[in-house]
Short mmCIF file of C-alpha atoms in Angstrom, two decimals:
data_model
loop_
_atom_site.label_atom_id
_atom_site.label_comp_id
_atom_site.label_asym_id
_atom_site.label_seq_id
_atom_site.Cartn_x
_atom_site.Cartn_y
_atom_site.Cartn_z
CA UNK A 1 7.51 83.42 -188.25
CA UNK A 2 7.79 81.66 -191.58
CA UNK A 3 9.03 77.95 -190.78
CA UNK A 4 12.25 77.43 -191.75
CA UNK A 5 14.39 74.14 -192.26
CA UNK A 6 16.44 73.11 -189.28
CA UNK A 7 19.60 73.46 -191.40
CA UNK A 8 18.76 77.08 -192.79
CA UNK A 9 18.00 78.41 -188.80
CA UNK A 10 21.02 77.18 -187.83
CA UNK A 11 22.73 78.58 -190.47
CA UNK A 12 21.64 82.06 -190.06
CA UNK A 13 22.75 82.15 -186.21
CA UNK A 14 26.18 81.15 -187.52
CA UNK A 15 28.83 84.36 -187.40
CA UNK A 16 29.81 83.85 -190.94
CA UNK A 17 27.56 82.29 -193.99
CA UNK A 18 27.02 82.49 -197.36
CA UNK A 19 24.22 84.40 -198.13
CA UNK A 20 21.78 83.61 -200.98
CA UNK A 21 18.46 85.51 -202.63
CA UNK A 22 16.35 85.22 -205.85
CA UNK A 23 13.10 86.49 -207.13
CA UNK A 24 11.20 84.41 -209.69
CA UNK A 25 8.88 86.52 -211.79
CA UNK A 26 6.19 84.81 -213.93
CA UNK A 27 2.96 85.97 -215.56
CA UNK A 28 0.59 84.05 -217.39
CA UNK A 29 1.35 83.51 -221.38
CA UNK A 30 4.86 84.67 -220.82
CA UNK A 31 8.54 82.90 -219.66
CA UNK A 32 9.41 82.52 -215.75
CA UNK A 33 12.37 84.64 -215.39
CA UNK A 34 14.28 83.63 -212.48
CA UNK A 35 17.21 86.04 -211.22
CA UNK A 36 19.90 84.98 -208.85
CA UNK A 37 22.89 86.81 -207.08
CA UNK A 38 24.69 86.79 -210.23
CA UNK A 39 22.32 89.38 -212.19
CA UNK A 40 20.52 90.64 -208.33
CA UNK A 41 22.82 93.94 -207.99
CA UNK A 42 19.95 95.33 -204.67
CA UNK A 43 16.90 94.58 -202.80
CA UNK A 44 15.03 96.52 -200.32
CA UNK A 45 12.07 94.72 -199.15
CA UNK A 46 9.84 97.05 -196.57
CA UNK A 47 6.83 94.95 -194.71
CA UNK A 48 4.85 97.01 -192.24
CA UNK A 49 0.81 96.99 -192.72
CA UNK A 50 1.72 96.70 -196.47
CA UNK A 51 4.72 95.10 -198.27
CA UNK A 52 6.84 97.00 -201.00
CA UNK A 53 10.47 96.29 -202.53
CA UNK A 54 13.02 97.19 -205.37
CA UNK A 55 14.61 94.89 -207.09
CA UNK A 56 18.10 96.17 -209.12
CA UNK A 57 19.02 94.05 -211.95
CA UNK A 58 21.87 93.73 -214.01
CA UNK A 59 21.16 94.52 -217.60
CA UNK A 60 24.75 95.35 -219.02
CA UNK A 61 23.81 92.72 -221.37
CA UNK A 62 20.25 94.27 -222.37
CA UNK A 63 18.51 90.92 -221.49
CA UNK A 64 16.21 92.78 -218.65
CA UNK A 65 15.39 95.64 -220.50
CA UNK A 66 14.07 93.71 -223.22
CA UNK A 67 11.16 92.49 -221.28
CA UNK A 68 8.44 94.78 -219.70
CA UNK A 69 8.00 93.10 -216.76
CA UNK A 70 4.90 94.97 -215.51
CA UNK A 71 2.37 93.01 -214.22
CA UNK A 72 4.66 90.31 -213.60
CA UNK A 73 4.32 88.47 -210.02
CA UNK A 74 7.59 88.47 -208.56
CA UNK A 75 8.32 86.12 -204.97
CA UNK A 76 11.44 87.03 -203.46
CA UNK A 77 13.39 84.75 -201.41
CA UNK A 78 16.61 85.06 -198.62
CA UNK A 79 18.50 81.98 -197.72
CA UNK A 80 21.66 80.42 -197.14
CA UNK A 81 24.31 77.47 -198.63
CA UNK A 82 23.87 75.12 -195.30
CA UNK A 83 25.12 71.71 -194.79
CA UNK A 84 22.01 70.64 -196.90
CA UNK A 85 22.74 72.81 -199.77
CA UNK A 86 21.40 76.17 -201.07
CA UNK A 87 18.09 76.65 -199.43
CA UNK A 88 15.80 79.49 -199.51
CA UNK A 89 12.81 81.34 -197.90
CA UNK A 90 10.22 82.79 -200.08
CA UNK A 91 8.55 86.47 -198.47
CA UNK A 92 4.98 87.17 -199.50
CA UNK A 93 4.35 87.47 -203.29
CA UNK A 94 4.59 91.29 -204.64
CA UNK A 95 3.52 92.34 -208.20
CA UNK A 96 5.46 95.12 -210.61
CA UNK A 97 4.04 97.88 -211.00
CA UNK A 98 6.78 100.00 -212.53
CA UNK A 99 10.10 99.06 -214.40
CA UNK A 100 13.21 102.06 -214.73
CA UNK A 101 16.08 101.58 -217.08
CA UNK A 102 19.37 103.26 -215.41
CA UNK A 103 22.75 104.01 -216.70
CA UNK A 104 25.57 105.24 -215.44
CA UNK A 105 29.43 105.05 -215.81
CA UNK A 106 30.30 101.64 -216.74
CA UNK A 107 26.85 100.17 -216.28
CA UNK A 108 23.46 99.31 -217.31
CA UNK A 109 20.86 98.34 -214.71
CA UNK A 110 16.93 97.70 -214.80
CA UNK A 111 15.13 98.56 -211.16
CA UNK A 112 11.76 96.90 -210.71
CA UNK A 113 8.91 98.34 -208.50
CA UNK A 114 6.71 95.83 -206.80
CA UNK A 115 4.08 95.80 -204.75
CA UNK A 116 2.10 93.56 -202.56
CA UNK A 117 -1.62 92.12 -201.36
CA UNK A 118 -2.23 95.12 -198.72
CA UNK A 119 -0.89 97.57 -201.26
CA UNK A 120 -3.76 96.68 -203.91
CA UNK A 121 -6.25 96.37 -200.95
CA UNK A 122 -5.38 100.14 -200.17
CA UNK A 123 -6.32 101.47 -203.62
CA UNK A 124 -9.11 99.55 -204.46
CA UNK A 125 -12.20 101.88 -203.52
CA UNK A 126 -15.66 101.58 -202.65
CA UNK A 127 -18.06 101.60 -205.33
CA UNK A 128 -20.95 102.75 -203.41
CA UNK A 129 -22.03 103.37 -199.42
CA UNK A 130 -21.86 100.20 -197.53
CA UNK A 131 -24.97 101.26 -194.88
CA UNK A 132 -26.27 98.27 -192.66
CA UNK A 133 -28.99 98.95 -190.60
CA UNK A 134 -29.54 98.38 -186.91
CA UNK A 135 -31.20 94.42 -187.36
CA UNK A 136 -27.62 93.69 -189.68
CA UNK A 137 -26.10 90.51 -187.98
CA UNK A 138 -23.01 90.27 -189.66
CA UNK A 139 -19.90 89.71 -187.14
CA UNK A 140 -16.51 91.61 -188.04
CA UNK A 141 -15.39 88.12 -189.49
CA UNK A 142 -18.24 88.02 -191.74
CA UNK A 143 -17.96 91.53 -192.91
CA UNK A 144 -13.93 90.96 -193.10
CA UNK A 145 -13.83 87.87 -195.34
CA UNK A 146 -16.91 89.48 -198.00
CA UNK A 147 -14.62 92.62 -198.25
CA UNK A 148 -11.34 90.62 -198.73
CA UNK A 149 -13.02 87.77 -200.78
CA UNK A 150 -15.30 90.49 -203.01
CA UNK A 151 -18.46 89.55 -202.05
CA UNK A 152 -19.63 92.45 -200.15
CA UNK A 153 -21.12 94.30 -202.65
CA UNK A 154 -19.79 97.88 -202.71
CA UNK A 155 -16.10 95.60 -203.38
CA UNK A 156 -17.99 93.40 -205.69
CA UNK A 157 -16.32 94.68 -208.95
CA UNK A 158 -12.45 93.76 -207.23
CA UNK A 159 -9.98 90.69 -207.22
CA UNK A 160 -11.25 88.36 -204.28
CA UNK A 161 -7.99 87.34 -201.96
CA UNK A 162 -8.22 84.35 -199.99
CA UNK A 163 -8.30 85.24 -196.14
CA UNK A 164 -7.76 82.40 -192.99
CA UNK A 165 -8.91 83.33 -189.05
CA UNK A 166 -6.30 81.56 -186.59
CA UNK A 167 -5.89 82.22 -182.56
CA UNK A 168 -9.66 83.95 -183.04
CA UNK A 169 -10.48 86.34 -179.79
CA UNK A 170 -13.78 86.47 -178.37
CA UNK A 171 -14.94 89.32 -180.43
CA UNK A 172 -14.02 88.70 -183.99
CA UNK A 173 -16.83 86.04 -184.64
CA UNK A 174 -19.63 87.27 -182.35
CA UNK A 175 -19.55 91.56 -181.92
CA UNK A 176 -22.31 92.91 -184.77
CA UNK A 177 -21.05 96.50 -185.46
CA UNK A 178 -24.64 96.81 -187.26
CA UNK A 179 -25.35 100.05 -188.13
CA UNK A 180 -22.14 101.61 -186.12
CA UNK A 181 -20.17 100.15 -189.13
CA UNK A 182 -20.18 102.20 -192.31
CA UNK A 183 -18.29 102.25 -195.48
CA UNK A 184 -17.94 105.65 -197.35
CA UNK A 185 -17.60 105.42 -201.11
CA UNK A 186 -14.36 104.92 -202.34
CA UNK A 187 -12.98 104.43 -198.94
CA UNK A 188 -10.45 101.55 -200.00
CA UNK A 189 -10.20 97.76 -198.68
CA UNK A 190 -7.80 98.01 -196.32
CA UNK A 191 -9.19 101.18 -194.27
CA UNK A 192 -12.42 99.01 -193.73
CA UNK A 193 -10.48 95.75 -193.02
CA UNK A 194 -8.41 98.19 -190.59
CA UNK A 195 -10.74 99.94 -188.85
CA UNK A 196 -13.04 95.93 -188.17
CA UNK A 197 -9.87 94.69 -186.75
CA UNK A 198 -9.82 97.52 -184.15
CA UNK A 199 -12.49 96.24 -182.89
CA UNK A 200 -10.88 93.29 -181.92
CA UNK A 201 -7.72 91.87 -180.83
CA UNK A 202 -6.66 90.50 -184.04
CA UNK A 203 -4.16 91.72 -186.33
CA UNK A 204 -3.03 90.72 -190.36
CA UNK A 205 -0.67 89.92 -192.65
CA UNK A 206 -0.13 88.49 -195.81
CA UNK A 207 1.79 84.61 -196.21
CA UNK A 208 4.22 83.40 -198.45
CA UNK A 209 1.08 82.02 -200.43
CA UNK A 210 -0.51 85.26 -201.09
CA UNK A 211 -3.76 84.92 -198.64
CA UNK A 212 -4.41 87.57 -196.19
CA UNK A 213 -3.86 85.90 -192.15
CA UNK A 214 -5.91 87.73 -189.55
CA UNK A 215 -4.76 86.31 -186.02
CA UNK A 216 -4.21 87.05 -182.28
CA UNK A 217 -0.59 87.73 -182.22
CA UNK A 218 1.23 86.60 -178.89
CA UNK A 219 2.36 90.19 -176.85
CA UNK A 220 3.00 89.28 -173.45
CA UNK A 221 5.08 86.62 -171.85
CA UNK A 222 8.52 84.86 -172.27
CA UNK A 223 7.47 82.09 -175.10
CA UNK A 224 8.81 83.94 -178.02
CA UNK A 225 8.35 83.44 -181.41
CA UNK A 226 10.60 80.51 -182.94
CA UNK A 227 14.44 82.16 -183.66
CA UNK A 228 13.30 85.52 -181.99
CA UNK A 229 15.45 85.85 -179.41
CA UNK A 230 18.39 88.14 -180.12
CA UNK A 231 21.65 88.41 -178.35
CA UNK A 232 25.42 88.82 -178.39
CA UNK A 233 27.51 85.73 -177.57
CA UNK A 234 28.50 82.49 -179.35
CA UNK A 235 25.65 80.59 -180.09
CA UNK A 236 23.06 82.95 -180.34
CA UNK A 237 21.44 84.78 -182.59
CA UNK A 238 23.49 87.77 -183.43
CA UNK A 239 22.27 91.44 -183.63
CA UNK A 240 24.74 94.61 -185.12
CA UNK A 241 22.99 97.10 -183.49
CA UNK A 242 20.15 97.87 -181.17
CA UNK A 243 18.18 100.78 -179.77
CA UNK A 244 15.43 100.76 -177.18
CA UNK A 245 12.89 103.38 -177.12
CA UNK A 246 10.21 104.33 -174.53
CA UNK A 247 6.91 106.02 -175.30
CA UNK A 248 3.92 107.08 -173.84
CA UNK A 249 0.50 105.44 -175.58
CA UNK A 250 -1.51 107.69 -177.01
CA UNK A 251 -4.62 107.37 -176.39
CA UNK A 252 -3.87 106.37 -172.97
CA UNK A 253 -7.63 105.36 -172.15
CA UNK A 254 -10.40 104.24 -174.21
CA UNK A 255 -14.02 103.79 -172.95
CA UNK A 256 -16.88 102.03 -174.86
CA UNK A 257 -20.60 102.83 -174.07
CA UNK A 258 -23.77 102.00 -175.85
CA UNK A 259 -24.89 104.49 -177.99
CA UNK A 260 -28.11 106.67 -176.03
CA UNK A 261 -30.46 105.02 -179.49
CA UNK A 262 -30.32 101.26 -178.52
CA UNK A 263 -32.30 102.00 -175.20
CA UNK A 264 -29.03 100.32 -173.03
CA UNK A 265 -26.32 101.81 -170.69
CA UNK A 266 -23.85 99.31 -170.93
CA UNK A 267 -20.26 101.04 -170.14
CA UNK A 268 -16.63 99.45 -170.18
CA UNK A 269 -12.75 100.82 -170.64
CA UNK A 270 -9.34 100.29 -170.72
CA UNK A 271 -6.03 102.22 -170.18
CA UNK A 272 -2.43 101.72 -170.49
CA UNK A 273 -1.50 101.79 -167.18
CA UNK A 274 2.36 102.88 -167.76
CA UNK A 275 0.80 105.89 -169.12
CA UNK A 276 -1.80 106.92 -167.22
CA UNK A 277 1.13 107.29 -164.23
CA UNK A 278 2.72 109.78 -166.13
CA UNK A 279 -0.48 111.13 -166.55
CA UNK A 280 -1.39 111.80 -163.01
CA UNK A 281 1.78 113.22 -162.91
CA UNK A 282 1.16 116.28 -165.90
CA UNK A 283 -2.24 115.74 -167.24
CA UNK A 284 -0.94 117.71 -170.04
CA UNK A 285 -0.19 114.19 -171.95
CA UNK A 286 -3.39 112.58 -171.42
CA UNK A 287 -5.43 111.66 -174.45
CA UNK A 288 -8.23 109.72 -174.09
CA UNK A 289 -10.46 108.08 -176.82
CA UNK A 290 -14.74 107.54 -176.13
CA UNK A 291 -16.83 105.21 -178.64
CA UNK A 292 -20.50 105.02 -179.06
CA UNK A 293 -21.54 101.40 -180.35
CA UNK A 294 -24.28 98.74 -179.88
CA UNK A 295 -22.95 96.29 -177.81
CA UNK A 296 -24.14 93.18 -175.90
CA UNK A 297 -23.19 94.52 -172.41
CA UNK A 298 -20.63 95.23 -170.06
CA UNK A 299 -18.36 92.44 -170.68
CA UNK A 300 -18.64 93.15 -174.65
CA UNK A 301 -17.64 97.00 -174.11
CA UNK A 302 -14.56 96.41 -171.60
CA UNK A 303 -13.29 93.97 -174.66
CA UNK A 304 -13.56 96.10 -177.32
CA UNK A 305 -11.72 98.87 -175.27
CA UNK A 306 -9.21 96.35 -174.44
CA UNK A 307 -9.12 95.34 -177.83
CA UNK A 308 -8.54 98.93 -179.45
CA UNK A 309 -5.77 100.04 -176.61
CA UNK A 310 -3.95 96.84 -177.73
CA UNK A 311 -3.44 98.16 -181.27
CA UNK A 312 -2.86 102.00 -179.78
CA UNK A 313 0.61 99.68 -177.60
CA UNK A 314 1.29 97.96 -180.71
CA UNK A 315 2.22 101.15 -182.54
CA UNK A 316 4.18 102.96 -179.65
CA UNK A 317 7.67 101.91 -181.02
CA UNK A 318 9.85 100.16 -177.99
CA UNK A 319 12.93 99.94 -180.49
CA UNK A 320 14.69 98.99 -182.97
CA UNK A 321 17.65 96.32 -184.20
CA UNK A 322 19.91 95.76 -187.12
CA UNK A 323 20.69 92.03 -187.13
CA UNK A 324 21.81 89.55 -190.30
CA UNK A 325 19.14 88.33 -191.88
CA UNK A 326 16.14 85.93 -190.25
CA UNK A 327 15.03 84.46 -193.03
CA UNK A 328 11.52 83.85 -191.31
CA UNK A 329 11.10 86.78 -189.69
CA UNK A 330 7.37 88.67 -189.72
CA UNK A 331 5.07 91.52 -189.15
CA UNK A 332 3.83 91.26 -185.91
CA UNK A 333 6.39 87.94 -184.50
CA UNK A 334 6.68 88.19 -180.94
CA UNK A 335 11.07 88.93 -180.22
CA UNK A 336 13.46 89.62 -177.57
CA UNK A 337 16.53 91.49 -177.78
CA UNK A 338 19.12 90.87 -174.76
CA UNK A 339 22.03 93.13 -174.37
CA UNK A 340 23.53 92.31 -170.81
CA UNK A 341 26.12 95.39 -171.26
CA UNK A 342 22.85 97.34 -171.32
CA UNK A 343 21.18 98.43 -167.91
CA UNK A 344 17.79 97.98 -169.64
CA UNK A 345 19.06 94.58 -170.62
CA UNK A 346 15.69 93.38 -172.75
CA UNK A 347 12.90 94.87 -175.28
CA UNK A 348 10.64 92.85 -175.55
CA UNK A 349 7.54 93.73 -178.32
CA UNK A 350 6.20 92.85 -181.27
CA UNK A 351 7.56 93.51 -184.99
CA UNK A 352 6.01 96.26 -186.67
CA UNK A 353 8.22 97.18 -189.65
CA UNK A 354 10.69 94.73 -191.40
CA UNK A 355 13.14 96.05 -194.08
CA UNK A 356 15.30 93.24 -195.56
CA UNK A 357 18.31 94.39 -197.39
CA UNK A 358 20.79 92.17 -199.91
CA UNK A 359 23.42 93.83 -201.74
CA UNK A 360 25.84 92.40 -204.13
CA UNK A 361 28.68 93.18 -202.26
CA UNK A 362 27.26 90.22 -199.67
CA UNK A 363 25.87 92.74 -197.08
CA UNK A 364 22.48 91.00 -195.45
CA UNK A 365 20.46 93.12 -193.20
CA UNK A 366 16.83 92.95 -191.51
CA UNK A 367 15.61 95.88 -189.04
#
């Protein structure tokens, strides 16, 4: 959760508000163009494991159309007129990477294409085979920041992104994947990053700033994440509409061993318990997932299967909400939605998709 202002969180639990949102675009050698609600006609803002949005501009007056705004860095931000004034929250930067002139009865309009930090990670390929061999003591931190910061050398020819470690696990700063731990050529950025982090119980996202945040995300318990907790009633924080889902975890069961090569027979695994009850029911649903690595023993394989089944229960989708817009909200921010009319009266989970909505007609949304 972005921190917001005590004024602007109060604000958005209040039933009625005025809502604001800009984006400022600037690149280097050229103007800052800063657009407002009175030229903003739409934005759709989509954050999952990568961050897109559209951006509709006004251009009855030919103003927008006049620049080509590609390349341009463009931060977009939601807020509110509080009792402090018009403040806003900036979302993570995006960049353009197309611009479409539209007309139609009665009106010009320019919409922008932009795209974020996890976007560009995602088509930036491999130069070469990254190939480490069985002595390599690189940790999945050390491997992570060279491939974000462009110093490993089959991303050495890419932009280098700034990347913090916060809430580490055990495993992010001491398991070697060694030789277990390849990178095809051309296989992009973000599959590697991706498929390190799976190892581990560590997820990312990118900040308002731009840099890439890899940390433990909260999932279990009733501290929730700052203005997360959603439910009808005065005083609270609203929602329009909700829907809970249940779903079965597939892979239900992982297992870990040491591959037959490194001489050991260390052995550990994990399974969603919720799952594997159904499972004993019809064994018709049971998927189950087996890794070969070099690991330091028991302990070291359990957590790494525990670590991989916690990203195979992040993406089984518990439900979903419509509410007005949290200004701070994030990928991966630990909520609760409460509807007492409800038998299942909570859903409790972690964020996994975010689309923020503004129209000019005044309509706010975040899902």
């Amino acid at each position: 959760m972005r921190t917001l202002t005590s004024t602007l969180a109060a604000a958005q639990k209040a039933t009625t508000y005025k809502g604001l949102v800009k984006i400022v675009l600037t690149l280097t050698g050229s103007a800052t163009q800063t657009y407002t609600a009175s030229r903003i006609l739409d934005i759709k803002y989509d954050e999952s494991d990568k961050q897109s949005a559209e951006v509709m501009l006004d251009n009855s007056d030919g103003v927008v159309s006049a620049i080509d705004f590609r390349g341009y860095k463009g931060v977009i931000s939601g807020g509110a007129t509080t009792s402090g004034g018009d403040e806003y929250s900036p979302k993570p930067p995006l960049w353009v990477v197309g611009q479409q002139n539209l007309s139609w009865g009665g009106r010009l309009a320019s919409l922008l294409s932009l795209a974020g930090v996890m976007n560009f990670l995602d088509s930036e390929g491999a130069n070469a085979v990254y190939a480490p061999d069985d002595t390599d003591t690189d940790t999945v931190k050390t491997i992570m920041t060279a491939i974000a910061e462009a110093t490993l050398s089959c991303y050495s020819h890419a932009h280098a992104f700034t990347i913090t470690f916060t809430n580490e696990d055990s495993l992010i700063d001491s398991f070697q994947p060694k030789d277990f731990f390849r990178i095809a050529k051309n296989e992009s950025r973000l599959s590697a990053m991706k498929r390190l982090l799976s190892y581990t119980q560590m997820v990312m996202r990118v900040d308002k700033d731009g840099t890439i945040q890899v940390f433990g995300p909260t999932t279990t318990g009733s501290t929730y994440t700052d203005n997360s907790e959603y439910e009808l009633g005065a005083g609270n924080y609203a929602f329009f509409s909700l829907s809970h889902r249940k779903r079965i975890v597939i892979p239900h069961y992982v297992q870990v061993d040491s591959h037959p090569a490194t001489g050991d027979s260390y052995t550990g695994y994990y399974e969603d318990t919720d799952t594997a009850s159904l499972v004993a029911i019809d064994s018709t649903i049971g998927q189950r997932e087996y890794l070969e690595l070099r690991v330091d023993d028991n302990a070291q394989a359990t957590a790494i299967a525990t670590a991989r089944m916690l990203h195979y229960q992040l993406q089984a989708e518990k439900g979903s909400a419509n509410v007005p817009m949290n200004f701070g909200a994030e990928v991966y921010d630990y909520v609760n939605c409460i509807d007492s009319r409800d038998g299942d009266t909570n859903r409790v989970g972690n964020i996994g998709y975010i689309r923020s909505h503004y129209s000019h007609t005044g309509k706010t949304l975040y899902s």
